[in-house]
Structures are given as C-alpha cells and as structure tokens.
Amino acid sequence: MRAVVQRVDGASVVVAGETVGEISGEGLCVLVGVTHDDTPEKAAQLARKLWSVRVLKDEKSCSDVNAPLLVISQFTLYGDARKGRRPTWNAAAPGPVAEPLVDEVVHRLRELGARVETGRFGASMRVSLTNDGPFTVLLEV
C-alpha cells in the first residue's frame, strides 16, 4: 500500500456537488493506493503508521493531538509513466480488491480512536485542501 500524506489546515472532498468528507483545522489528507499483493494486515499497518507518524506541528502525531484525517482512495498512485506518454495502471489493484482494503485502513484508524472522513470510492472527486507547510510525505507498507 502507498499513501501520499499531506499536513493540512482543513480539507474536503466533493462528489457531484455534494461534500462527502471534510475536516477542519490541523489534520492529514491521505491519498491511498492499493496494489495487487496488499492485504488486510498491510492496511492495519498503514493505519497504525498514519495515526502515529509525527508530521504535525512540533513533531506531534494525530494520536497526540486527536487530529482528524481525510482518507481518499487513489488508484493513480500506482500509475507508471516511465515509458511513452501515457501512464499504465497495471500495478494498481482492481476496484473489487482495492475498495475493501481502503475501507480496512479507515476501519482500523477508527478502532485506534481517529476521527476519519472519506471520499467515495470510484467516484469523480474534487479534493480541496490547504497544505500546511507545505508538508507532503510518501508512506509505503
């Protein structure tokens, strides 16, 4: 699993004109990509990492300050554009494999005590955020 993590001061995701997920104030906006060999165990590992990684102000984690997370599925994180001009998506897991694993990340974060908002899997989403720093990091498990 791969996640692009941005420290934000507010973020939201809109689908067909409706806000389906939104956080305000300090938190993380997390784009999650799933590949073919990912498992529920990797989803749990990613959730623990997201909850405890010290990327907020003063080297705090979401668990330290009870900061919210906006988690959005993004298969394009496994795009490969090394050859030619058109990316391939061969490394991205198909929807029936990926969706339950993204849901597992969210479920595990909530079990840890996190407040989690989400996008809508497979939908055309408009993501808005204020990147705080700017600060962006790539996590892989």
C-alpha positions as MATLAB code, in Angstrom:
seq = 'MRAVVQRVDGASVVVAGETVGEISGEGLCVLVGVTHDDTPEKAAQLARKLWSVRVLKDEKSCSDVNAPLLVISQFTLYGDARKGRRPTWNAAAPGPVAEPLVDEVVHRLRELGARVETGRFGASMRVSLTNDGPFTVLLEV';
ca = [
       0.000    0.000    0.000;
       1.085    3.511   -0.770;
      -0.116    6.756    0.792;
       0.563   10.374   -0.024;
       0.150   12.236    3.254;
      -0.304   15.996    3.406;
      -0.364   18.023    6.601;
      -3.351   20.314    6.185;
      -5.250   23.129    7.788;
      -8.597   21.879    6.510;
      -9.553   19.651    3.579;
     -12.698   18.466    1.834;
     -13.847   16.176   -0.941;
     -16.878   16.871   -3.147;
     -18.732   14.379   -5.362;
     -21.380   15.643   -7.810;
     -21.690   18.939   -5.924;
     -22.080   17.262   -2.504;
     -19.414   17.475    0.208;
     -18.919   13.845    1.230;
     -15.945   14.324    3.570;
     -14.460   17.319    5.337;
     -12.019   18.093    8.129;
     -11.243   21.493    9.589;
      -8.155   22.699   11.358;
      -4.945   20.727   11.731;
      -5.023   17.204   10.333;
      -3.935   14.938    7.497;
      -5.248   14.474    3.983;
      -4.286   10.961    2.901;
      -4.458    9.591   -0.648;
      -4.316    5.764   -0.530;
      -3.304    3.477   -3.383;
      -3.571   -0.314   -3.355;
      -1.559   -2.811   -5.386;
      -2.190   -6.498   -6.124;
      -0.341   -8.090   -3.196;
      -1.747   -5.848   -0.473;
      -3.541   -7.473    2.455;
      -5.720   -6.523    5.433;
      -2.561   -6.786    7.555;
      -0.862   -4.144    5.408;
      -3.981   -1.962    5.743;
      -3.754   -2.265    9.537;
      -0.038   -1.426    9.409;
      -0.718    1.656    7.297;
      -3.462    2.783    9.688;
      -1.116    2.483   12.673;
       1.549    4.442   10.806;
      -0.882    7.202    9.805;
      -2.156    7.526   13.374;
       1.307    7.696   14.918;
       3.595    9.356   12.348;
       4.972   12.620   13.774;
       4.364   15.066   10.933;
       2.116   17.640   12.590;
       3.423   20.839   14.165;
       6.012   20.401   16.909;
       6.597   16.798   15.744;
       3.216   15.643   17.004;
       1.099   12.824   15.574;
      -2.643   12.651   15.010;
      -2.852   10.420   18.077;
      -1.033   13.039   20.181;
      -3.433   15.879   19.386;
      -6.541   13.963   18.248;
      -6.232   15.462   14.750;
      -8.666   14.248   12.072;
      -7.785   12.503    8.811;
      -9.430   12.718    5.401;
      -8.744    9.404    3.614;
      -9.312    9.216   -0.148;
      -8.732    6.234   -2.430;
      -6.480    6.962   -5.408;
      -5.531    4.175   -7.797;
      -3.344    6.576   -9.781;
      -0.670    6.328   -7.068;
       0.338    3.098   -8.810;
       0.473    4.666  -12.261;
       3.661    4.148  -14.250;
       4.676    6.759  -16.826;
       8.305    5.732  -17.331;
       7.680    4.621  -20.913;
       5.885    6.635  -23.545;
       3.457    9.441  -22.861;
       0.530    7.521  -21.419;
       0.668    6.043  -17.894;
      -0.206    2.408  -17.327;
      -2.191    1.274  -14.320;
      -1.074   -2.375  -14.261;
       0.270   -2.152  -10.703;
      -2.995   -0.741   -9.306;
      -5.326   -3.316   -7.797;
      -8.796   -3.509   -9.375;
     -11.741   -1.984   -7.525;
     -13.068   -5.232   -6.005;
      -9.642   -5.801   -4.412;
      -8.788   -2.194   -3.557;
     -12.055   -0.923   -2.077;
     -12.190   -3.354    0.871;
      -8.560   -2.582    1.706;
      -9.094    1.182    1.701;
     -12.160    0.554    3.886;
      -9.944   -1.537    6.185;
      -7.498    1.363    6.615;
     -10.412    3.609    7.616;
     -11.875    0.956    9.935;
      -8.527    0.385   11.663;
      -7.941    4.126   12.093;
     -11.349    4.450   13.741;
     -10.560    1.495   16.022;
      -7.445    3.391   17.111;
      -9.633    6.358   18.056;
      -9.213    8.545   14.983;
     -11.889   10.787   13.524;
     -11.839    9.874    9.846;
     -13.684   11.391    6.919;
     -13.577    9.788    3.478;
     -14.127   10.311   -0.194;
     -16.303    7.984   -2.270;
     -14.530    5.017   -3.858;
     -14.503    5.090   -7.646;
     -16.250    8.448   -7.892;
     -15.021   11.535   -9.690;
     -13.930   13.605   -6.700;
     -12.854   17.205   -6.239;
     -10.384   17.457   -3.380;
      -9.634   20.833   -1.807;
      -7.087   21.407    0.905;
      -4.788   23.921    2.479;
      -1.384   22.253    2.649;
       0.234   23.413    5.899;
       3.963   23.938    5.430;
       3.764   22.834    2.680;
       4.333   19.361    4.009;
       3.868   16.181    1.964;
       5.330   12.728    2.573;
       5.039    9.345    0.856;
       4.440    6.266    3.035;
       4.651    2.668    1.830;
       3.974   -0.536    3.750;
];
